[in-house]
mmCIF file of C-alpha atoms and ligand atoms in Angstrom:
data_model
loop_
_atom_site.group_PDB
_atom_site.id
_atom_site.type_symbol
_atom_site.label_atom_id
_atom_site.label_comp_id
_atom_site.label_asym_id
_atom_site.label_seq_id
_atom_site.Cartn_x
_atom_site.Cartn_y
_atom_site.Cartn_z
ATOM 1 C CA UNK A 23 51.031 -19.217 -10.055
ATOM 2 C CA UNK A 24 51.553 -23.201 -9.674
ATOM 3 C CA UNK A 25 53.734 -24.878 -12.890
ATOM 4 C CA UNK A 26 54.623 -28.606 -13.025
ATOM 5 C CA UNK A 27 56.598 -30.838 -15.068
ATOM 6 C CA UNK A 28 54.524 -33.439 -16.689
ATOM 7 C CA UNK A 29 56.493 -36.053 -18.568
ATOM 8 C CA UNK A 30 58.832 -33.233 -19.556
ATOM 9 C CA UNK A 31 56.226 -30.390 -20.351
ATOM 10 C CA UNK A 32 55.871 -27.437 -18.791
ATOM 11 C CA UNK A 33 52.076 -26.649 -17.613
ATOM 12 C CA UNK A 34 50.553 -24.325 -15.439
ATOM 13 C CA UNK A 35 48.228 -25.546 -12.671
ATOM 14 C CA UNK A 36 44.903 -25.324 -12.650
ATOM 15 C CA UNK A 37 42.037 -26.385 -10.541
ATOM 16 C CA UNK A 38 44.627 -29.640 -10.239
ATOM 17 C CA UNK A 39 44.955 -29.736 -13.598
ATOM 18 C CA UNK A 40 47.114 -28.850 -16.205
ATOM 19 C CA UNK A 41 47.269 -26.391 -18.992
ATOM 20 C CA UNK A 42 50.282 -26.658 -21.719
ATOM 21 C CA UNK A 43 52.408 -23.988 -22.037
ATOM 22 C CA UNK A 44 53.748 -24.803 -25.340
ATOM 23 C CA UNK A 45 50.178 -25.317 -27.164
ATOM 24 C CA UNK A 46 48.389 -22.351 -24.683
ATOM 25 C CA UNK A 47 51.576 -19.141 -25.815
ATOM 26 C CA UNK A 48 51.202 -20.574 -29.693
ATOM 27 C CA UNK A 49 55.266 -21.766 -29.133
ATOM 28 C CA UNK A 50 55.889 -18.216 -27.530
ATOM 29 C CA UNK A 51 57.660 -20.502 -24.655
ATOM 30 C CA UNK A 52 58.675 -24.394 -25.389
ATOM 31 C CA UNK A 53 57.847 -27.250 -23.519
ATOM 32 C CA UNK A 54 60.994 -28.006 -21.849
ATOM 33 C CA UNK A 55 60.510 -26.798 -18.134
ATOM 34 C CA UNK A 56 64.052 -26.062 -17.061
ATOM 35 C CA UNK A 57 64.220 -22.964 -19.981
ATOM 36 C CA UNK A 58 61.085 -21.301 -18.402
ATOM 37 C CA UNK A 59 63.514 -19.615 -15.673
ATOM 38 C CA UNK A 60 65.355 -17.925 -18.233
ATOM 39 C CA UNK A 61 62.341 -15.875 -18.653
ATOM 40 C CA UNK A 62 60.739 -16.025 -16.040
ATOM 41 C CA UNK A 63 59.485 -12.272 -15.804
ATOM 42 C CA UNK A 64 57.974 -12.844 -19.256
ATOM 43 C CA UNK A 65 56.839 -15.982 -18.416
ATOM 44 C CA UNK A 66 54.630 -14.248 -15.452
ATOM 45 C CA UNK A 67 53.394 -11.588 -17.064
ATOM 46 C CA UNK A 68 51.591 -14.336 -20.070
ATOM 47 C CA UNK A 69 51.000 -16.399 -17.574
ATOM 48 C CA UNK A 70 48.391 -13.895 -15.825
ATOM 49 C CA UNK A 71 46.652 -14.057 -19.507
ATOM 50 C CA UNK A 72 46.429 -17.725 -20.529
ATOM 51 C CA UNK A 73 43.793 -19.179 -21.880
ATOM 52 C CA UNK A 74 43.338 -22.867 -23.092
ATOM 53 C CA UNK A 75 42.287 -26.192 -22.676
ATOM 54 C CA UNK A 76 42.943 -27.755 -18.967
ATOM 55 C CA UNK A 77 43.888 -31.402 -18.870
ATOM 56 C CA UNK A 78 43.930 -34.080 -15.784
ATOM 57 C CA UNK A 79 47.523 -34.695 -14.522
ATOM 58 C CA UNK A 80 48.356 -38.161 -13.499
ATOM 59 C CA UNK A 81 50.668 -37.722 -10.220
ATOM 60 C CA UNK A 82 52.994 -40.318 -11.590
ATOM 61 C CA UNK A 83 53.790 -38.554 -14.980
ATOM 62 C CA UNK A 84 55.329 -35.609 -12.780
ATOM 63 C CA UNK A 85 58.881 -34.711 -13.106
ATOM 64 C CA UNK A 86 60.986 -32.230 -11.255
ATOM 65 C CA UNK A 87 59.814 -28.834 -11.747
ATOM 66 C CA UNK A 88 63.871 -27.684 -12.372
ATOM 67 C CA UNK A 89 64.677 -31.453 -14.402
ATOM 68 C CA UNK A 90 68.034 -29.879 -15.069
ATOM 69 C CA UNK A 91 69.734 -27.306 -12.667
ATOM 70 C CA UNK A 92 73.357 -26.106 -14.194
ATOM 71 C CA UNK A 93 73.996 -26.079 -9.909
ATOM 72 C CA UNK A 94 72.213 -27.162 -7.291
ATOM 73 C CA UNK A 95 73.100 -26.406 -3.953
ATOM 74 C CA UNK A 96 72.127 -28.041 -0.325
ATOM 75 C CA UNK A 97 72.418 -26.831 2.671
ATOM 76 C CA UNK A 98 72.912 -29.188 6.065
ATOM 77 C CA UNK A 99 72.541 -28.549 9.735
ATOM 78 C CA UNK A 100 69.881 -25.159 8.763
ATOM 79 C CA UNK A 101 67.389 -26.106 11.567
ATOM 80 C CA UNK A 102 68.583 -26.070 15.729
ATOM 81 C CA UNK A 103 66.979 -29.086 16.656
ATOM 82 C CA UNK A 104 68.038 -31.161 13.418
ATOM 83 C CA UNK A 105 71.828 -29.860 14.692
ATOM 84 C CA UNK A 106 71.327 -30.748 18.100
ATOM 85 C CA UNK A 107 69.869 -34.225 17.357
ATOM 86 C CA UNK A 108 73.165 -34.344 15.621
ATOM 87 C CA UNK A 109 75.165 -33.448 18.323
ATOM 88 C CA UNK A 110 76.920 -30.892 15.974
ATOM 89 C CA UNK A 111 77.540 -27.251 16.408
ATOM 90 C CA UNK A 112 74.960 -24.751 15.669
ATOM 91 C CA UNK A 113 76.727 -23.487 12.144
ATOM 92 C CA UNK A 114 78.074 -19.886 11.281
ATOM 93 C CA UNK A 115 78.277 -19.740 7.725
ATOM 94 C CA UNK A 116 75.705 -22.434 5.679
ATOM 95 C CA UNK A 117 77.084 -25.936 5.324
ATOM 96 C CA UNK A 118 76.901 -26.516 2.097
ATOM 97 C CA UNK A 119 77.312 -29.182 -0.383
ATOM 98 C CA UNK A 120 75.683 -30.223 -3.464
ATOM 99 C CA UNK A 121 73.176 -33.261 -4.717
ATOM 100 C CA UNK A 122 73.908 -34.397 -8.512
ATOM 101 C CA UNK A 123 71.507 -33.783 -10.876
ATOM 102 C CA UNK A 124 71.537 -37.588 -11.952
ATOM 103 C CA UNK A 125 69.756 -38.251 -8.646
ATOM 104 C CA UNK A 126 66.258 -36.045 -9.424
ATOM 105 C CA UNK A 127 63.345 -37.826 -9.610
ATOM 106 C CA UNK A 128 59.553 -36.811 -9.536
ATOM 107 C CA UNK A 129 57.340 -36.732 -6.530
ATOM 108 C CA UNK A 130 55.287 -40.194 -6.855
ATOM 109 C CA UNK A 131 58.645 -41.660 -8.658
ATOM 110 C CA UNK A 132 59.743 -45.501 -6.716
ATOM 111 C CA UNK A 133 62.742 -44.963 -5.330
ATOM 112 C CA UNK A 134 65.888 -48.029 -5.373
ATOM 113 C CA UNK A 135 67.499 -48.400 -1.937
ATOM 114 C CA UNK A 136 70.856 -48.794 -2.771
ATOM 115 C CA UNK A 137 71.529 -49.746 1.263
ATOM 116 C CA UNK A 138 69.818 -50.381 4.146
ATOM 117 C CA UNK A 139 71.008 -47.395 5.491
ATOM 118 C CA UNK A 140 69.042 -45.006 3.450
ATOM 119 C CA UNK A 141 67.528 -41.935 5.316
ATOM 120 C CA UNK A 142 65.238 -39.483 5.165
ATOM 121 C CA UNK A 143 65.269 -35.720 5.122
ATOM 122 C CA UNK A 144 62.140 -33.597 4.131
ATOM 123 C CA UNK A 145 63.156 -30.346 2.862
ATOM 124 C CA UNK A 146 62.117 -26.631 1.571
ATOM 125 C CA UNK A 147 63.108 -26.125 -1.896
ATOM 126 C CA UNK A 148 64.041 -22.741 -4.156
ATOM 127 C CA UNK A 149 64.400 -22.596 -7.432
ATOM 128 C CA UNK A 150 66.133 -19.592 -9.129
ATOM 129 C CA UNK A 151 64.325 -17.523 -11.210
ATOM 130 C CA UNK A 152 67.051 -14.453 -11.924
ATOM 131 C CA UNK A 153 70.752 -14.655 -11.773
ATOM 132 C CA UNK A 154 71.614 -13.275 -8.201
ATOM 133 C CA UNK A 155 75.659 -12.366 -7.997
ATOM 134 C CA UNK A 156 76.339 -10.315 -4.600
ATOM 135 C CA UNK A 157 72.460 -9.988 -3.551
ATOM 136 C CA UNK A 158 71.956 -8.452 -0.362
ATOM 137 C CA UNK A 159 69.285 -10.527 1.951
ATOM 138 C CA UNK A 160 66.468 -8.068 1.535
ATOM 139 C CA UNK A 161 66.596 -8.316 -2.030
ATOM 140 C CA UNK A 162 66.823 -11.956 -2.395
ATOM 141 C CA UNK A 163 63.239 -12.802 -3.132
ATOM 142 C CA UNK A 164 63.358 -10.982 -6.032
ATOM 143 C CA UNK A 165 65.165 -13.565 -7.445
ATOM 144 C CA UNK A 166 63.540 -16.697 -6.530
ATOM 145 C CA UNK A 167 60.986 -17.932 -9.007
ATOM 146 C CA UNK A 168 59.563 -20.231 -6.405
ATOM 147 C CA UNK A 169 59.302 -22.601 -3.896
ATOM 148 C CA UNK A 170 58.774 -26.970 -4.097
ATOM 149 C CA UNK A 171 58.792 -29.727 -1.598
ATOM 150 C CA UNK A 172 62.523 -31.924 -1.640
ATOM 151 C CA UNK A 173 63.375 -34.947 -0.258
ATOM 152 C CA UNK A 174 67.344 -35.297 0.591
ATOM 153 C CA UNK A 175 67.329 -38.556 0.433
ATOM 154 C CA UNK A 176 71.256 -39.954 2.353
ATOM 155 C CA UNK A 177 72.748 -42.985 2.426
ATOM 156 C CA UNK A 178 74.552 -42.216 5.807
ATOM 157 C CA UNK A 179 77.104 -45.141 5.047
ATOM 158 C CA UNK A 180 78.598 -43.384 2.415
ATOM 159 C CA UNK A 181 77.969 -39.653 3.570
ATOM 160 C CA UNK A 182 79.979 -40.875 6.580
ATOM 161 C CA UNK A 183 82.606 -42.796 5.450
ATOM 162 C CA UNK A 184 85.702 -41.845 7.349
ATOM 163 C CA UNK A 185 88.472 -39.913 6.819
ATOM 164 C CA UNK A 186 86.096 -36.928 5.843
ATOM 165 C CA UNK A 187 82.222 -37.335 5.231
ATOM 166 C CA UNK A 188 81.007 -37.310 1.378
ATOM 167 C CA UNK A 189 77.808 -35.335 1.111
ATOM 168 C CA UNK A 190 77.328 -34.723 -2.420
ATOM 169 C CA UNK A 191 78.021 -38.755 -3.098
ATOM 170 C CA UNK A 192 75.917 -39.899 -0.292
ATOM 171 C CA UNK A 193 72.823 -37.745 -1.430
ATOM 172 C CA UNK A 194 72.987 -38.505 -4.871
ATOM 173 C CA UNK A 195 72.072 -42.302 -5.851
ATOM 174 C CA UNK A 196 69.398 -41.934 -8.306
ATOM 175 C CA UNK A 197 66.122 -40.878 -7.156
ATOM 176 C CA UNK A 198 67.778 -39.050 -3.847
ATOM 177 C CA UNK A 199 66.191 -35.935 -4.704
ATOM 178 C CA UNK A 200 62.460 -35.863 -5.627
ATOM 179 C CA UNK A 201 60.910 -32.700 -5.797
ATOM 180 C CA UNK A 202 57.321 -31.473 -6.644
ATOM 181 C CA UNK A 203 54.709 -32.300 -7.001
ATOM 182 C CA UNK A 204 54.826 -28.596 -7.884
ATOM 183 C CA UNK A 205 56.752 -25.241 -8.286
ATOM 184 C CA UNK A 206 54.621 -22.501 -6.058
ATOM 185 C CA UNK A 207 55.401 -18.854 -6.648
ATOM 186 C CA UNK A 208 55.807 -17.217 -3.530
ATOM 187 C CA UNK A 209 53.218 -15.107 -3.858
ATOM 188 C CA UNK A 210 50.735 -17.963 -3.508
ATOM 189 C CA UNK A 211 51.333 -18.484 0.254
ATOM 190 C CA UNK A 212 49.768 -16.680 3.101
ATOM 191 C CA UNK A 213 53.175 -16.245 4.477
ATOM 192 C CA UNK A 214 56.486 -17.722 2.105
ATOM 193 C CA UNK A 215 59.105 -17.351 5.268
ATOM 194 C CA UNK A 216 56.705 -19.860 7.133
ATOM 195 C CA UNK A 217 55.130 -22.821 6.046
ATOM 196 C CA UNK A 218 54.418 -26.302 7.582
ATOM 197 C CA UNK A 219 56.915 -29.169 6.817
ATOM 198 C CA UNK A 220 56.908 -32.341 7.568
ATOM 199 C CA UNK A 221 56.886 -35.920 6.589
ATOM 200 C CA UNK A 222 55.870 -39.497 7.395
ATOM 201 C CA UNK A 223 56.188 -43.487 6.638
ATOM 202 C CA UNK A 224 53.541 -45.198 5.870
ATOM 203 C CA UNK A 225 51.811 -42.479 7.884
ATOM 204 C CA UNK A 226 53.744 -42.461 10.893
ATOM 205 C CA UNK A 227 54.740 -39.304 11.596
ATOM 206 C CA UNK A 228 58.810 -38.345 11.233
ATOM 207 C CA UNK A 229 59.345 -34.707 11.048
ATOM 208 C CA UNK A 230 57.200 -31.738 12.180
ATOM 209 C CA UNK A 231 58.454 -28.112 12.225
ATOM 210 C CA UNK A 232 58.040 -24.625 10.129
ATOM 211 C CA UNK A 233 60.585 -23.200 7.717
ATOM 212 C CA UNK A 234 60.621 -20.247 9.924
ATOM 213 C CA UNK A 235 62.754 -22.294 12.146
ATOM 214 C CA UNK A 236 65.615 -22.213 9.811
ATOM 215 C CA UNK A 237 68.677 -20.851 10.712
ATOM 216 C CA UNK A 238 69.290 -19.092 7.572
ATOM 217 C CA UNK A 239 66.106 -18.076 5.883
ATOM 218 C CA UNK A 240 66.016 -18.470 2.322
ATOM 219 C CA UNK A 241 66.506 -14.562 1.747
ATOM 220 C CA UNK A 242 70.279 -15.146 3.994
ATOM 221 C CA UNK A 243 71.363 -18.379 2.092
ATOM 222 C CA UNK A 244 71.026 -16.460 -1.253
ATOM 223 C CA UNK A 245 73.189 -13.470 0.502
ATOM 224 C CA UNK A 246 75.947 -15.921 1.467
ATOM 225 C CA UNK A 247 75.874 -18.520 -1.281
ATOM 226 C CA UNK A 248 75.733 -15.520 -3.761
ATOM 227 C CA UNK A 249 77.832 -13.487 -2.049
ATOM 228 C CA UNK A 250 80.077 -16.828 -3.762
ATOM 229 C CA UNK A 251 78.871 -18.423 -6.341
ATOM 230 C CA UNK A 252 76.580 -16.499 -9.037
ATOM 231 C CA UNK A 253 72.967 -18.203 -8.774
ATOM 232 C CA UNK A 254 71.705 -18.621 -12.194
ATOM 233 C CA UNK A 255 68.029 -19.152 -13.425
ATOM 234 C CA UNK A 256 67.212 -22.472 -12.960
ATOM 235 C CA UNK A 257 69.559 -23.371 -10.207
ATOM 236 C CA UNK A 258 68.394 -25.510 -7.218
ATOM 237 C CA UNK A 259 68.869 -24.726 -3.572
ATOM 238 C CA UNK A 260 68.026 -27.470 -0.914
ATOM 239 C CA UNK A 261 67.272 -25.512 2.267
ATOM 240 C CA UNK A 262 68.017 -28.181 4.415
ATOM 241 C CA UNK A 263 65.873 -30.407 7.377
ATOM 242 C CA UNK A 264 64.464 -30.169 10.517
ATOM 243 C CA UNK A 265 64.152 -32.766 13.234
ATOM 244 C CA UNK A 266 63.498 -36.568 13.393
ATOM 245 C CA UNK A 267 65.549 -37.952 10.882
ATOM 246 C CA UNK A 268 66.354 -42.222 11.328
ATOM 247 C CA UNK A 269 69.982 -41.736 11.522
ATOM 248 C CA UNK A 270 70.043 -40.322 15.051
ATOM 249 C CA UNK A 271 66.904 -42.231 16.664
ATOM 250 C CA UNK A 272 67.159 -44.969 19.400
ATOM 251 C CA UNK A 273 67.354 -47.221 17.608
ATOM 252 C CA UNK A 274 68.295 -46.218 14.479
ATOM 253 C CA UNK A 275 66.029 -46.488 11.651
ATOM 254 C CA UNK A 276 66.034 -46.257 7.735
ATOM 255 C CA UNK A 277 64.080 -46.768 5.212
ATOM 256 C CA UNK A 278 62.771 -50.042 3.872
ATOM 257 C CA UNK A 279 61.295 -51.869 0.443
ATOM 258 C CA UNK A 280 57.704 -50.798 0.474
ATOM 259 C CA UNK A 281 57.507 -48.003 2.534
ATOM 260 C CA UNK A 282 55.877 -45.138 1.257
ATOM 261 C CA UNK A 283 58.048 -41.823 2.388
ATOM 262 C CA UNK A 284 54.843 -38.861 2.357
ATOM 263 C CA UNK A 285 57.164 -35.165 2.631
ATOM 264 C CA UNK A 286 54.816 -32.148 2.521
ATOM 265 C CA UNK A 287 54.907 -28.313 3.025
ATOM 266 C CA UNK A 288 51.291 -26.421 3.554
ATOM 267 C CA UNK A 289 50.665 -24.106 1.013
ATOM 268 C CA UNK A 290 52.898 -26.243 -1.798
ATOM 269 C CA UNK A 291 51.925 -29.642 -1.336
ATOM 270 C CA UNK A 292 52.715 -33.351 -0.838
ATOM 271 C CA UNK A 293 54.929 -35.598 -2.526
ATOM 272 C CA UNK A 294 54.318 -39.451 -2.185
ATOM 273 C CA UNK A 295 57.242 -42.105 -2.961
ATOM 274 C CA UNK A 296 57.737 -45.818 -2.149
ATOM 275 C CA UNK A 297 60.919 -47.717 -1.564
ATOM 276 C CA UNK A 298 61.557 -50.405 -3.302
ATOM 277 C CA UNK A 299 64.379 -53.032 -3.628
ATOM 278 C CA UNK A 300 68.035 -51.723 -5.085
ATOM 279 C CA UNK A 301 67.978 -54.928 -7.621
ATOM 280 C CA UNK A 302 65.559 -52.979 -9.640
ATOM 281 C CA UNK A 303 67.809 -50.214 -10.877
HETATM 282 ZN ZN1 ZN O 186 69.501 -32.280 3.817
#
């Protein structure tokens, strides 16, 4: 099953376009697409028997498939070479930090540089589908509702900034955290603990790996993180990036006004976003 968020109502995907969820169940479920994961079992199971009229989606009306987590949760340093291009420690527990919801966006949404130090980080993204307190790894899946393309967009002037680095602040200017186009179940994919990712500018490649490359698989960040903090329907987890960011090239390069920043994952998708000046904010 494939759901988006268009303009703010929840549709199921088909043959690219979408069918309402609201008008299709007779009001069974609403509109708003963040209340889906609440029931998401029920969801499924009418899901499998909708019927109803499909209508074109137009890329730009998409919105994040979770709009509004109550936690979202990112995880840095999760792929070897992305923590060796950093010259940083291979980690033992997930780094984690978090991206405010103020700074979601869609997947074709314009995104304000607020620097010209912005960077980019093409990512793997869960959304939570049952609350998981104290899951064990090999139950994990069972509580993911499904999987989206991220961008963690980082100012690295302000992640940086000495004494200690600020994640969460540097990853959160608005639009820092498009996701979409849209929300895969897991089922969908020929195999959910391996999938393409990648990205490019203006078609230049960036980043090229597989999410099998992680260092802790979606199924172990839920253990740990849960093991925590209870995950509740809804939430967000950012599973973190792979190689080739701009921070740690030779010479260093960002992003810039115009550039078009294309992040996808086979199976889920592609998202599409140009940079434009921070004056337009
Ligand atoms: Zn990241």
């Amino acid at each position: 099953m494939r759901i988006a968020n268009d303009a703010g109502r929840l549709v199921l995907v088909r043959d690219g376009g979408g069918l309402d969820v609201e008008k299709a169940s007779d009001g069974l479920f609403g509109p708003d697409p963040q209340s889906v994961y609440e029931r998401w079992g029920e969801f499924r199971a009418w899901a499998g028997t909708a019927e109803g009229e499909v209508a074109p989606i137009a890329p730009e009306t998409l919105q994040a498939p979770a709009p509004r987590p109550r936690q979202v949760f990112a995880i840095g340093l999760n792929y070897r070479a992305h923590a060796e291009e950093s010259q940083l420690d291979e980690p033992e527990f997930p780094t984690t930090f978090t991206k405010f919801p103020t700074s979601f966006t869609g997947a074709f949404a314009t995104v304000h540089l607020p620097s010209d130090t912005v960077d980019w980080e093409v990512e793997l993204v869960a959304v939570i589908g049952a609350r998981a307190h104290e899951v064990a790894a090999a139950d994990a899946w069972d509580h993911v509702a499904g999987l989206t393309v991220g961008q963690d967009l980082s100012d690295r002037t302000v992640q940086l900034r000495p004494p200690v680095p600020q994640f969460s602040l540097g990853k959160s200017f608005p639009g820092f955290s498009p996701t979409g186009p849209e929300l895969v179940t897991p089922d969908e994919l020929p195999d959910r603990d391996d999938l393409e990712i990648s990205c490019a500018i203006d078609g230049e490649l960036m980043q090229q790996s597989r999410t099998s490359h992680m260092i802790f698989p979606i199924p172990v960040l839920i253990e740990k993180i849960s093991a925590i903090c209870p995950l509740l329907p809804g939430d967000v987890i950012f599973t973190g990036t792979p190689s080739g960011v701009g921070a740690v090239r030779e010479p260093k390069r960002f992003l810039r006004p115009g550039e078009v920043l294309e992040s996808r994952i086979g199976g889920i998708g592609a998202m599409r976003n140009r940079m434009a000046p921070g004056a337009g904010r």
